[in-house]
Coordinates of C-alpha atoms and ligand atoms in Angstrom, one line a residue:
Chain C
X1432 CA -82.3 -40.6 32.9
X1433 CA -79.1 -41.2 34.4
X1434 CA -78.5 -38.1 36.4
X1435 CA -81.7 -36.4 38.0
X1436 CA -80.5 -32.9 39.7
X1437 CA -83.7 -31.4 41.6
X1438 CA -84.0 -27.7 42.9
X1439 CA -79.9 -28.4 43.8
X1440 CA -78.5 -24.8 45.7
X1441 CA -74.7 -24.8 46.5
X1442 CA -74.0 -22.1 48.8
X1443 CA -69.5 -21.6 49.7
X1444 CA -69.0 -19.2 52.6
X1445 CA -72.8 -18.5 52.8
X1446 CA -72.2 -16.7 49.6
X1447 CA -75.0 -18.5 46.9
X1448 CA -72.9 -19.9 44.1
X1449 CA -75.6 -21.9 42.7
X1450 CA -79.2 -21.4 42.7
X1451 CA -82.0 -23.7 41.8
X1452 CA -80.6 -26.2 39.5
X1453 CA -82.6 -28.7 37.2
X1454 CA -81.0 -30.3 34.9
X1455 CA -81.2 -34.2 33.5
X1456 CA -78.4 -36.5 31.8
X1457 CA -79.4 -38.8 29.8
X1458 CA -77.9 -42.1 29.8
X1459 CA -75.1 -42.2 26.8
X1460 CA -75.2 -38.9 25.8
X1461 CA -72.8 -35.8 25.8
X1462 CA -74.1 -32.4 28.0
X1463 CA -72.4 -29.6 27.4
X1464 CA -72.1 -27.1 30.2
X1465 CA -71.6 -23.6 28.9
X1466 CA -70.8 -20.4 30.7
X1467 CA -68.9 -17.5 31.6
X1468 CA -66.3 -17.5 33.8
X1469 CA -67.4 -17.9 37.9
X1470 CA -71.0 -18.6 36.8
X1471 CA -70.9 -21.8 38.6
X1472 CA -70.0 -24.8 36.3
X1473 CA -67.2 -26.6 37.7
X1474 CA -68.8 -26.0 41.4
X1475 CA -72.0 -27.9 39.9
X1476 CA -69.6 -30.6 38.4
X1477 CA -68.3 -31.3 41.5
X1478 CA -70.9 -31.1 43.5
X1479 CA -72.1 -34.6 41.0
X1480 CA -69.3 -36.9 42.5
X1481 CA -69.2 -35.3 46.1
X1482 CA -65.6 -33.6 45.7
X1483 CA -67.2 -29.9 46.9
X1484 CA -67.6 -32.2 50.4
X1485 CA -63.9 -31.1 50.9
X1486 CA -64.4 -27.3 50.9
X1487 CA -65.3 -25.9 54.3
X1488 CA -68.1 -24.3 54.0
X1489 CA -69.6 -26.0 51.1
X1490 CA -73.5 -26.5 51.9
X1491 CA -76.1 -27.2 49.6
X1492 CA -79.7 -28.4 49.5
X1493 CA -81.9 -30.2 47.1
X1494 CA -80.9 -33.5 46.0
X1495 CA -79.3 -35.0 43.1
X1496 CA -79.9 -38.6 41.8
X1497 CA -77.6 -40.9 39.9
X1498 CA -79.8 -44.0 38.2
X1499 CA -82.9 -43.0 41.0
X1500 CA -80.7 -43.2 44.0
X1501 CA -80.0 -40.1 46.1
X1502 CA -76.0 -39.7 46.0
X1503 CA -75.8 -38.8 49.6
X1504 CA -77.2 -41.8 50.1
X1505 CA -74.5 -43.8 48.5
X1506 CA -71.0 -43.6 50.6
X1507 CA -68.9 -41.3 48.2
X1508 CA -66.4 -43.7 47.8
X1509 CA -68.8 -46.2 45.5
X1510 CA -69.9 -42.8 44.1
X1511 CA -66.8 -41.4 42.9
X1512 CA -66.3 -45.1 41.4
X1513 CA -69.4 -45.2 39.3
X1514 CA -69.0 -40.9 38.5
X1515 CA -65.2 -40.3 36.9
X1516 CA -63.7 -37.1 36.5
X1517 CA -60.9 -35.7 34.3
X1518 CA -59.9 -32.0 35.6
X1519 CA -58.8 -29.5 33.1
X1520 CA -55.1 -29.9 34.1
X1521 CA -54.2 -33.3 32.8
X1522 CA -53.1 -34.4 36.5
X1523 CA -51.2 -37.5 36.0
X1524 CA -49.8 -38.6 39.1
X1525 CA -45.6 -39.2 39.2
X1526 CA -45.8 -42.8 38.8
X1527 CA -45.1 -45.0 35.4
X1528 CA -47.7 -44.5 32.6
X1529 CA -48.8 -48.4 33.5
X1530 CA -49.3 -47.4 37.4
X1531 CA -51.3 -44.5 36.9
X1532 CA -54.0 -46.8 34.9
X1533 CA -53.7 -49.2 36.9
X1534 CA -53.8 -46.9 40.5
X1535 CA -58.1 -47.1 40.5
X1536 CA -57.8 -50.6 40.4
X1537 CA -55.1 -51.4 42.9
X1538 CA -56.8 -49.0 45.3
X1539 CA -60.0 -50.6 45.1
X1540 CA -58.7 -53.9 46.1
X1541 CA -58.0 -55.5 42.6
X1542 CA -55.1 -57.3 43.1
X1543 CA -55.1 -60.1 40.4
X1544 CA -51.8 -59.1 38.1
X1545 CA -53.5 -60.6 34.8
X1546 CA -56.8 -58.7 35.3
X1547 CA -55.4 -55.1 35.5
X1548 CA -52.4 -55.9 33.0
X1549 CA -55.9 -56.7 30.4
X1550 CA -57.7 -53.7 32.3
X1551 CA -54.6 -51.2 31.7
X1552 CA -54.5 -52.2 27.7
X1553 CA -58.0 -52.0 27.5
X1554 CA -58.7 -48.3 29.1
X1555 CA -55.8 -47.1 27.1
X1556 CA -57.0 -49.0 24.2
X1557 CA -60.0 -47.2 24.7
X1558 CA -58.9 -43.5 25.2
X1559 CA -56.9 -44.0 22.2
X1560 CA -53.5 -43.7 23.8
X1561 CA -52.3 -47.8 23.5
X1562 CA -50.6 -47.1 20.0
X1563 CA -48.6 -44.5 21.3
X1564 CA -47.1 -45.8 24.7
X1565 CA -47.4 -49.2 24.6
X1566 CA -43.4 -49.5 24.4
X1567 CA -43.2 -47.6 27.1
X1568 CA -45.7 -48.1 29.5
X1569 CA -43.2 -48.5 32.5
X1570 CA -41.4 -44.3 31.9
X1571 CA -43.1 -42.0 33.5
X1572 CA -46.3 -40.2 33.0
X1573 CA -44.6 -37.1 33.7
X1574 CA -43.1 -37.7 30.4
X1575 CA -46.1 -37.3 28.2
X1576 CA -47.5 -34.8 26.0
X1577 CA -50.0 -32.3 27.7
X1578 CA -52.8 -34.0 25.2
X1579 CA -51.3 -37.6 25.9
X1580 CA -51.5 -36.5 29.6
X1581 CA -55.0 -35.5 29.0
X1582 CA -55.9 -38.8 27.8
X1583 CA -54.3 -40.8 30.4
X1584 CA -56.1 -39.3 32.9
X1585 CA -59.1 -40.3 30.6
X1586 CA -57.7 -43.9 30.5
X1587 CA -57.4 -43.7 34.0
X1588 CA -60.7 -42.6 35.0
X1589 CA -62.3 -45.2 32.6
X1590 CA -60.5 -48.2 34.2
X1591 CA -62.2 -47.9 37.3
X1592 CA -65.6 -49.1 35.1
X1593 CA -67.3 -45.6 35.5
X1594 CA -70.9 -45.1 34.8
X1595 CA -70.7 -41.3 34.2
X1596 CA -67.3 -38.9 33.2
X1597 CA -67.4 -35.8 34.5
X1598 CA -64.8 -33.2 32.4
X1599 CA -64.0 -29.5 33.2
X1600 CA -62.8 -28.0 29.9
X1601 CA -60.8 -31.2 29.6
X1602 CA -59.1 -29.4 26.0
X1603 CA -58.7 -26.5 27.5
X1604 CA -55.2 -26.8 27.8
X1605 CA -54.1 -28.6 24.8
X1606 CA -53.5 -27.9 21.1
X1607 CA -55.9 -28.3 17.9
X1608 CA -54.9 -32.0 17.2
X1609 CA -54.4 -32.7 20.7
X1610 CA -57.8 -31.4 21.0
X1611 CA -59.8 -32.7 17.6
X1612 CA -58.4 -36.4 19.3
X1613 CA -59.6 -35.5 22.5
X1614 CA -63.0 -34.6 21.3
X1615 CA -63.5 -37.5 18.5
X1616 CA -62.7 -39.9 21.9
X1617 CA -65.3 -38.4 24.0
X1618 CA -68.3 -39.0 20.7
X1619 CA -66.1 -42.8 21.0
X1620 CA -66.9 -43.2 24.9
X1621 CA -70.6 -42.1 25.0
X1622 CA -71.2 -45.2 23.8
X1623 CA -70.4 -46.5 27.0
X1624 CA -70.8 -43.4 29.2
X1625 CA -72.9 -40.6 30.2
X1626 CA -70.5 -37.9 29.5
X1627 CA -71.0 -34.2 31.6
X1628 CA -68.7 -31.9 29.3
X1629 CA -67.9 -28.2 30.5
X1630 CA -66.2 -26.3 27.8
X1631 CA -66.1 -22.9 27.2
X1632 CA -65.2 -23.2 24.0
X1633 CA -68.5 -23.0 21.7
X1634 CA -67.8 -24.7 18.7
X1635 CA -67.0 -27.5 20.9
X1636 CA -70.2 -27.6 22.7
X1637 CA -71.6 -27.9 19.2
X1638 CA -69.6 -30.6 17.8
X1639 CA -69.6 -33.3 20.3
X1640 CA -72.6 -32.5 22.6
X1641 CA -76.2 -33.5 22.4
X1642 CA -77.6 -31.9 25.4
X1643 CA -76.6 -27.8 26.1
X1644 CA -77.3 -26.0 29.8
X1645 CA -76.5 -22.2 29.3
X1646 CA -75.5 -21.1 33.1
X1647 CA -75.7 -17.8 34.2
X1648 CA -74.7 -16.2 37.6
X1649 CA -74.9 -19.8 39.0
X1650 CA -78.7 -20.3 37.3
X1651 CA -79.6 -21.8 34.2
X1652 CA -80.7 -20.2 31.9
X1653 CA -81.9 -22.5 29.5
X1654 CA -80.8 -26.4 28.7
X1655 CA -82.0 -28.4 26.4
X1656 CA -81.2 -29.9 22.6
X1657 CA -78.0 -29.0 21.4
X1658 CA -79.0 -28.2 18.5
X1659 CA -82.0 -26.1 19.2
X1660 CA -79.4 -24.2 22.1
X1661 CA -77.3 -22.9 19.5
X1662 CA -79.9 -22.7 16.3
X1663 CA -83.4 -22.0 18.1
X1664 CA -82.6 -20.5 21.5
X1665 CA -85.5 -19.4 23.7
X1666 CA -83.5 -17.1 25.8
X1667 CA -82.1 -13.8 24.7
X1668 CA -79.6 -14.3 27.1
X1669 CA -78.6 -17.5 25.6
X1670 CA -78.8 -15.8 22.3
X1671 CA -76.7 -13.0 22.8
X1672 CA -74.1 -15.5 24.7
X1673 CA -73.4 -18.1 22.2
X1674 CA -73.3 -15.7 19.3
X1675 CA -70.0 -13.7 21.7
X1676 CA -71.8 -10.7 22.9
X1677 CA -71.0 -11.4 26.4
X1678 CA -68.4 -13.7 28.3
Chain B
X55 CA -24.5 2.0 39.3
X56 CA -26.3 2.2 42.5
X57 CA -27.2 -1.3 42.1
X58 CA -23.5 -2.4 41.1
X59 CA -22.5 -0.7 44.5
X60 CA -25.1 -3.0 46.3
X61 CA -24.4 -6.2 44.6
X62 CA -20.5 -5.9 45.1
X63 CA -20.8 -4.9 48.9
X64 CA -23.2 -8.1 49.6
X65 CA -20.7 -10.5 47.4
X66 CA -17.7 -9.1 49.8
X67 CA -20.0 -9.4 53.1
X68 CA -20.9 -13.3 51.5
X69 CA -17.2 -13.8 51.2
X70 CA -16.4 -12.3 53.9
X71 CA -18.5 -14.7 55.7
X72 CA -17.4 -17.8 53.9
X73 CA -13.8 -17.1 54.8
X74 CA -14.1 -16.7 58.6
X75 CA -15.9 -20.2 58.4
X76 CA -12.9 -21.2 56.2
X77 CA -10.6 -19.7 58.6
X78 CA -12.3 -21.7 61.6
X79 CA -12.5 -25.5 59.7
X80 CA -8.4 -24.9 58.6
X81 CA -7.9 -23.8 62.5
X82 CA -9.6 -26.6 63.9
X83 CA -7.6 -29.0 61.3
X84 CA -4.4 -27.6 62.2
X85 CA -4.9 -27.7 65.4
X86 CA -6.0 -31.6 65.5
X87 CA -3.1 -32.1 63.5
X88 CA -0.5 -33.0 66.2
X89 CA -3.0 -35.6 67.2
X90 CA -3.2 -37.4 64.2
X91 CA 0.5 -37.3 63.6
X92 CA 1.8 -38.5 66.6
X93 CA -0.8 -41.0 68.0
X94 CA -1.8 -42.6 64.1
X95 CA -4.8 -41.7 62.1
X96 CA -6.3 -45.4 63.0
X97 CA -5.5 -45.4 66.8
X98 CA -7.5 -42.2 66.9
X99 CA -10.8 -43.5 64.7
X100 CA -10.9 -46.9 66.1
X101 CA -9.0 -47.0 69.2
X102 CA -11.3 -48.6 71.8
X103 CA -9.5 -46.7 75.0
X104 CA -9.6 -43.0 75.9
X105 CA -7.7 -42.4 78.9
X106 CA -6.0 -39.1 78.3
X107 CA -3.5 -39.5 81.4
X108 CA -2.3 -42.9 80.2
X109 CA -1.7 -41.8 76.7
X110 CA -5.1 -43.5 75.0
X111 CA -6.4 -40.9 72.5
X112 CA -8.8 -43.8 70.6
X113 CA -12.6 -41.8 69.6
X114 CA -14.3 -45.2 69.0
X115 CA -16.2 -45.1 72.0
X116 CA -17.6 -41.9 70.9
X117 CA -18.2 -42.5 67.2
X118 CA -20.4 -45.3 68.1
X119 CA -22.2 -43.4 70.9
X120 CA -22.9 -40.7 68.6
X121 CA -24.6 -42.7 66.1
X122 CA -26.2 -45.1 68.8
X123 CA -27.8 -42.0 70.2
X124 CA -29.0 -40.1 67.3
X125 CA -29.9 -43.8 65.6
X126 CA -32.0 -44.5 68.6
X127 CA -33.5 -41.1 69.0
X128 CA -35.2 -41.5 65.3
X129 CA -36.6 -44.7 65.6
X130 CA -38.1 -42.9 68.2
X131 CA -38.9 -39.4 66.6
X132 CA -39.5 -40.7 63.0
X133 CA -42.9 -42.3 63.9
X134 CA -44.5 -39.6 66.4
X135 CA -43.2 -36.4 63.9
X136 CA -44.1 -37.8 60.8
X137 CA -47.2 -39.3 62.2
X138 CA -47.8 -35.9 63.9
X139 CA -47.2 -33.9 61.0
X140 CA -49.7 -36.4 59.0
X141 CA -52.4 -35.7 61.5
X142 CA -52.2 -31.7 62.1
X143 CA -52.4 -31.6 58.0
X144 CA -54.5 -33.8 56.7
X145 CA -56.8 -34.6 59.5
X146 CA -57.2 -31.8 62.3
X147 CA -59.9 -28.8 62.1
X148 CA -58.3 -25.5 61.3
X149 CA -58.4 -24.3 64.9
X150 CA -56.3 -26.7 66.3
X151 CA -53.8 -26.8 62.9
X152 CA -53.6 -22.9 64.2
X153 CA -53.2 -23.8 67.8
X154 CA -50.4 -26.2 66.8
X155 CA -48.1 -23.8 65.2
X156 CA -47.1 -21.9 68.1
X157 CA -46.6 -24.8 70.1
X158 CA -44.2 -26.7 67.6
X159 CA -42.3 -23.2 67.0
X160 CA -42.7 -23.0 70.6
X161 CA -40.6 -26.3 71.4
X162 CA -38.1 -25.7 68.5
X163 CA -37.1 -22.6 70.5
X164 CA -36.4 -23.8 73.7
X165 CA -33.2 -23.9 74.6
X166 CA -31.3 -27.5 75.1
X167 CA -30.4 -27.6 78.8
X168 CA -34.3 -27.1 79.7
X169 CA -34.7 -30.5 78.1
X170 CA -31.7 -31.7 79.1
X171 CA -33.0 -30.1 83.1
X172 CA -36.2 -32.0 82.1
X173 CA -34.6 -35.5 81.1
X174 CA -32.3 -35.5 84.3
X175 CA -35.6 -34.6 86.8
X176 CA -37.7 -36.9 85.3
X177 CA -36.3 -39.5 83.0
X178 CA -32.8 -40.3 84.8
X179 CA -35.1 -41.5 88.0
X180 CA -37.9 -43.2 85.9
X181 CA -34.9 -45.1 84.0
X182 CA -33.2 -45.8 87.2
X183 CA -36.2 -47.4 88.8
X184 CA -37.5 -49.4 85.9
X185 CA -33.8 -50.5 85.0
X186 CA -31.6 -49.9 87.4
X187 CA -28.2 -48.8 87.4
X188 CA -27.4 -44.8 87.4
X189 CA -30.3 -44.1 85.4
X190 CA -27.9 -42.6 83.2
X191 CA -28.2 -44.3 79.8
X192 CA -28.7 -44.5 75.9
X193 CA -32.3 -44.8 76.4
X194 CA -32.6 -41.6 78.2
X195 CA -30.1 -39.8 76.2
X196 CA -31.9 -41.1 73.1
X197 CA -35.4 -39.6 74.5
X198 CA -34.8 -36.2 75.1
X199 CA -32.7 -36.0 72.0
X200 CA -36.0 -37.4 70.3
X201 CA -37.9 -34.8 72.0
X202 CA -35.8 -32.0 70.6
X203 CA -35.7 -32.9 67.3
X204 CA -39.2 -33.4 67.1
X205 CA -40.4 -30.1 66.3
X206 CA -37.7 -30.0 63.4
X207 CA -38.9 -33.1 61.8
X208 CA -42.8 -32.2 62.2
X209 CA -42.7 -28.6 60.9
X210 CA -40.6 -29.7 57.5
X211 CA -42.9 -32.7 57.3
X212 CA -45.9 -30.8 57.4
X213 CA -44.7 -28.0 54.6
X214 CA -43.5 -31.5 52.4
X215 CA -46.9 -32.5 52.7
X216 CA -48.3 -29.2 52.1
X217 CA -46.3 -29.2 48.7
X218 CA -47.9 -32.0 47.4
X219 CA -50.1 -30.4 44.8
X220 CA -53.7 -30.3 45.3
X221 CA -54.4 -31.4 41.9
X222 CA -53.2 -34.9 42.7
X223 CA -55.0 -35.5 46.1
X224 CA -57.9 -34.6 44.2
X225 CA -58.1 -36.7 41.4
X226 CA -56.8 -39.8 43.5
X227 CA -60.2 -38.8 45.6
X228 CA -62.1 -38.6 42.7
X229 CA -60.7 -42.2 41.6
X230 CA -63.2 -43.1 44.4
X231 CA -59.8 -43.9 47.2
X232 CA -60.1 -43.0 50.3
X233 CA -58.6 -40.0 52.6
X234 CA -56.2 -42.7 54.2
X235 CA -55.3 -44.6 50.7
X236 CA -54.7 -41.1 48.9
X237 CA -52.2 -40.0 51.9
X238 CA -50.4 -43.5 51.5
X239 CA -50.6 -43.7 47.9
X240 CA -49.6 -40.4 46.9
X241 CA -49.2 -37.9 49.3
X242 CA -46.3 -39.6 51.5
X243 CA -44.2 -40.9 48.4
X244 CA -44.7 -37.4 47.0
X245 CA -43.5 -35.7 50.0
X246 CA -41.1 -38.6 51.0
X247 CA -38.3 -37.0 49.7
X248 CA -38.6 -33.5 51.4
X249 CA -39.1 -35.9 54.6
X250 CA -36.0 -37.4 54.1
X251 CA -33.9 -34.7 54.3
X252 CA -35.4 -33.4 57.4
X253 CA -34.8 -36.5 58.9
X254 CA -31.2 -35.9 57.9
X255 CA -31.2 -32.2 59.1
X256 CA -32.8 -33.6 62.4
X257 CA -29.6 -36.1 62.2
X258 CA -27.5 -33.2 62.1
X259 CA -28.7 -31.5 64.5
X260 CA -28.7 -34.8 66.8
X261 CA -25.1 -35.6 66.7
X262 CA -24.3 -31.7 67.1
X263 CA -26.4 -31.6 70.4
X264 CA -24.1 -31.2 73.3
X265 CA -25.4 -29.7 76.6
X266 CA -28.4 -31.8 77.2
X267 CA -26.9 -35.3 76.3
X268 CA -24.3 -34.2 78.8
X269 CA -26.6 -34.3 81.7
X270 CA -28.3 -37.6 80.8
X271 CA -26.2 -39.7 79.3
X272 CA -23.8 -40.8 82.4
X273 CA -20.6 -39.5 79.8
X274 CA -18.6 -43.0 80.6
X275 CA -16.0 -43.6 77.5
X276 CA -16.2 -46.3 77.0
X277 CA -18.1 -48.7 74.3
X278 CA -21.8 -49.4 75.2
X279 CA -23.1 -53.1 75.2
X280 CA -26.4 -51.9 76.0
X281 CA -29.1 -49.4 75.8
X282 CA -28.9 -49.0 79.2
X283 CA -25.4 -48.3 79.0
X284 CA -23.9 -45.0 79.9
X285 CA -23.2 -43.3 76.6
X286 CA -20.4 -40.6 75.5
X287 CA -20.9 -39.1 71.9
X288 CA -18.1 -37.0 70.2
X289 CA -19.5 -33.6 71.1
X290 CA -19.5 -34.2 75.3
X291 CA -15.8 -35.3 74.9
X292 CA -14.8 -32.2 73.7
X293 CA -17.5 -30.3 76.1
X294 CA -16.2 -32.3 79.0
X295 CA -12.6 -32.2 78.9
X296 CA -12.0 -28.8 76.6
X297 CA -11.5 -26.9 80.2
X298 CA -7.9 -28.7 81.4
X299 CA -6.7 -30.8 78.2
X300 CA -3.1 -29.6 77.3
X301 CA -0.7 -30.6 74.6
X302 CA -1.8 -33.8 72.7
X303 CA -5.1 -34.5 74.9
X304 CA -5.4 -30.8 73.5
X305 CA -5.1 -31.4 69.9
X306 CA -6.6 -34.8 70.1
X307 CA -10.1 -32.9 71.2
X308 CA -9.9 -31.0 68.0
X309 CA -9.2 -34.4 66.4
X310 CA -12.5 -35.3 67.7
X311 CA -14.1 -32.2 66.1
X312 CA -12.9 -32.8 62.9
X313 CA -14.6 -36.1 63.2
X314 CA -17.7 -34.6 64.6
X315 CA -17.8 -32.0 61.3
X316 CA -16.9 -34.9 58.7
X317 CA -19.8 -36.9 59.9
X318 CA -22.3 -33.7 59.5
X319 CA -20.5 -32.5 56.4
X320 CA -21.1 -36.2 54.8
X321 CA -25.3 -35.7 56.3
X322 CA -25.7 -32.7 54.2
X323 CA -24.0 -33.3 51.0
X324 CA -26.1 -36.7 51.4
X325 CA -29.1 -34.0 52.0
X326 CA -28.1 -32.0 49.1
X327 CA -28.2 -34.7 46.3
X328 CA -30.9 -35.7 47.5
X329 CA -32.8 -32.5 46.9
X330 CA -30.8 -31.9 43.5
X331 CA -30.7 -35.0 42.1
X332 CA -34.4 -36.5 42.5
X333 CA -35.4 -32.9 43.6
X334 CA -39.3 -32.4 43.3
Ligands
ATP262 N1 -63.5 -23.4 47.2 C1 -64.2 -22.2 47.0 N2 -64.2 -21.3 48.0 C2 -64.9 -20.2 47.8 N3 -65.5 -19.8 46.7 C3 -65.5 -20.7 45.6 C4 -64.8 -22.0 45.7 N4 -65.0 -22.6 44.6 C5 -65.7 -21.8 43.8 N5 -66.0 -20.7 44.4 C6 -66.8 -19.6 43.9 O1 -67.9 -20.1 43.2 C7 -68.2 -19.4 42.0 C8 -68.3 -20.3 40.8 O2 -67.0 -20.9 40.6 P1 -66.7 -22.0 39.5 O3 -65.3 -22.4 39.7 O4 -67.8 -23.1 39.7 O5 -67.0 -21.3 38.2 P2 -66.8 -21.8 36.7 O6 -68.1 -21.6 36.0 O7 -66.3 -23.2 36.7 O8 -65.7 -20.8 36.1 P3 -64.6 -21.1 35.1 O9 -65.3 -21.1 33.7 O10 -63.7 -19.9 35.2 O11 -63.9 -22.4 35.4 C9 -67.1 -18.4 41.9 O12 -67.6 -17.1 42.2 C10 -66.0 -18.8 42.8 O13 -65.4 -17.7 43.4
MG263 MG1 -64.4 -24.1 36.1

């Protein structure tokens, strides 16, 4: 298992967002997070690479593992390194397409020009994006297509050598195509990665993921096999939510 | 039609109000205008002497105290506002961000000659024993000019930082960079342009400052060679010798407005393209 998350609570303002959380990632695979609205998904997410740590009266207990070590006790720095995370906005930053890549690398010291020129081509190689900006790597990101955005951010959180992508409803967003390309490079990078999608799109879930947790009024209801989520599930609440009744 | 009634009557109060500040610019020029034609455009801008009773109307002197001064006070505000500005909004607990508010709005509001009371107590005498001399000098001048453009500088700093969208300190945080790499890498050249034209709107306001650079800055016209050189800027010649000048030393005083005005006039259409041109 690559992520272990034991009895994790998240409580914002003393209000409980999440309660009682156990869920595992398995190394190279796709888990879904599905959901209504406000049941606690991208809280969770970010509680996997540390980012809730800037919210003021974030507190949680219970711990959370990444490859058997406790992520509080690895300096979030080295954690947000090994976990990526694409937001649901693309967020490219306003720099050149070249120095957005290339910003993880310069930032963690990397200073060797020919290494992050091979790193740059190879990240957007890999998030499919080199074919289409390759003659123009030095215009601005700003420039871009919401989807190209999308997967720049992608390119740019896979340069840093993650371990595990975290995505909040990365297609949200975008179009169909943008979308179908979006979806067909996240079954491409679990090959590498351990890939945390939330989506609250369902057919989604179904295509790409292997894994499905059904949260709930920041529990889960049920996790497990994809496949058995959305065929078999155990839960009537998980029933009546994947097949629209509610949400 | 009630609406028609209210849109006409606030375009005749905007005109209205652009043509009294027409009327007061074409005044001034006509006014300055005897200057210029009798003593020579260039004897005026770059004429090293101003002795009004010996018939030496040359503003050099000034010009270059003016920018000495406001130069000298951002070196020295540019550092501690934008610094200040960095650390109430990115690094200090809510409390004190609230607590420093007030005090900022505080020191914007009070008027000049309490600083100016302040820097002729205080830092006249401090400069006079370190230094020697009067005490009177471009270093002091320079200080308490610093010290009331300060609070200008750190409270438009502080809302160009605050208009850096979240969603880019965040994912430079979750690139795994640090607080202090995400505020050098992305923050401050995302804000840098709203900081620049504060810094020029501070500039502005520098070179317009009059009473308090009075008091400090020893008001001697004459060219400095030093920063601890007595200083006049354009704005305490007109202050100073506005109550007797007649005739020519008259007009020549509103020559030395028309200066003054060109040079802010140039600072915010430099301001202006700035925010139009690469606005954010
Ligand atoms: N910074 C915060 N301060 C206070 N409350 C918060 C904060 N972030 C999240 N919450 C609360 O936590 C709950 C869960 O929010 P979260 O964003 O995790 O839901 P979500 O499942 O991602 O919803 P969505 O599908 O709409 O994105 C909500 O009730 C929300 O109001
Ligand atoms: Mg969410």
């Amino acid at each position: 298992m690559k992520l272990k998350v034991k009895n994790f609570n998240v409580k914002i303002n003393n209000k409980d967002i999440l309660n009682n959380i156990n869920i595992n990632f398995k190394k190279n695979s796709i888990h879904a997070l599905i959901g209504p609205s406000g049941c606690g998904k991208s809280t969770f997410l970010k509680s996997i690479n540390r980012m809730n740590d800037l919210i003021d009266k974030f507190t949680f207990d219970g711990n959370i593992f990444l490859d058997d070590k406790n992520i509080y006790d690895i300096d979030e720095v080295s954690l947000r390194k090994k976990v990526g995370m694409v937001f649901q906005k693309a967020t490219p930053f306003p720099k050149s397409i070249f120095e957005n890549v290339a910003y993880g690398l310069r930032i963690h010291g990397i200073k060797d020009k020919k290494f992050i020129n091979k790193k740059v081509k190879e990240s957007l190689k890999a998030s499919a994006l080199w074919d289409e900006v390759k003659d123009k790597l030095n215009s601005s990101a700003l420039n871009l297509s919401g989807g190209q955005q999308q997967r720049l951010c992608i390119a740019r959180t896979i340069a840093v050598n993650p371990d595990v992508i975290l995505m909040d409803e990365p297609c949200s967003a975008l179009d169909p195509i943008s979308t179908f390309k979006i979806e067909d490079l996240i079954q491409k990078l679990k090959r590498k990665y351990t890939i945390v999608l939330v989506t609250h799109n369902m057919q989604q879930a179904k295509r790409v993921s292997d894994f499905t947790s059904f949260f709930l009024n920041g529990h889960v209801i049920e996790s497990g096999k994809t496949n058995q989520i959305f065929l078999n599930p155990k839960k009537e609440k998980t029933e009546s939510y994947i097949s629209g009744r509610f949400g | 039609m009630n609406e028609a009634i209210v849109e006409k009557g606030l375009f005749l109060l905007s005109i209205f109000s652009i043509l009294i500040f027409l009327l007061i610019i074409i005044f001034i020029i006509l006014e300055s205008f005897p200057a210029f034609q009798h003593i020579g455009i260039s004897n005026i801008l770059f004429g090293i002497n101003w002795a009004p009773d010996n018939g030496f109307y040359g503003i050099l002197p000034m010009i270059l105290g003016s920018i000495i001064v406001t130069v000298f006070a951002l070196l020295i505000a540019i550092p501690l506002s934008i610094g200040c500005a960095i650390y109430i909004e990115e690094f200090s607990q809510n409390h004190i961000k609230t607590l420093f508010k007030p005090i900022i709005q505080t020191l914007a509001g009070i008027p000049s000659i309490v600083y100016g009371f302040f820097g002729l107590m205080v830092l006249v005498p401090i400069s006079r024993d370190f230094f020697g001399g009067s005490g009177f000098t471009i270093l002091v001048a320079s200080m308490v000019l610093a010290i009331m453009i300060l609070p200008t500088i750190i409270s438009l700093s502080q809302d160009a930082i605050n208009s850096v969208p979240s969603e880019y300190v965040e994912s430079s945080l979750a690139l795994g960079s640090t607080h202090i790499q995400t505020i050098k890498n992305i923050i401050l050249p995302k804000a840098s342009l709203k900081i620049t034209t504060a810094i020029i709107l501070a500039m502005g306001r520098a070179i317009g400052e009059t009473l308090a650079i009075i008091m400090v800055a020893g008001n001697v016209a004459e060219i400095p060679t030093s920063i601890l050189s007595p200083v006049r800027t354009l704005t305490s010649n007109i202050a100073l010798e506005m109550g007797y000048a007649i005739d020519i030393h008259y007009n020549s005083l509103f020559a030395t407005a028309v200066v003054l005005f060109s040079i802010i006039m140039v600072l915010m259409i430099i301001s202006n393209v700035i925010e139009h041109k690469w606005g954010c």
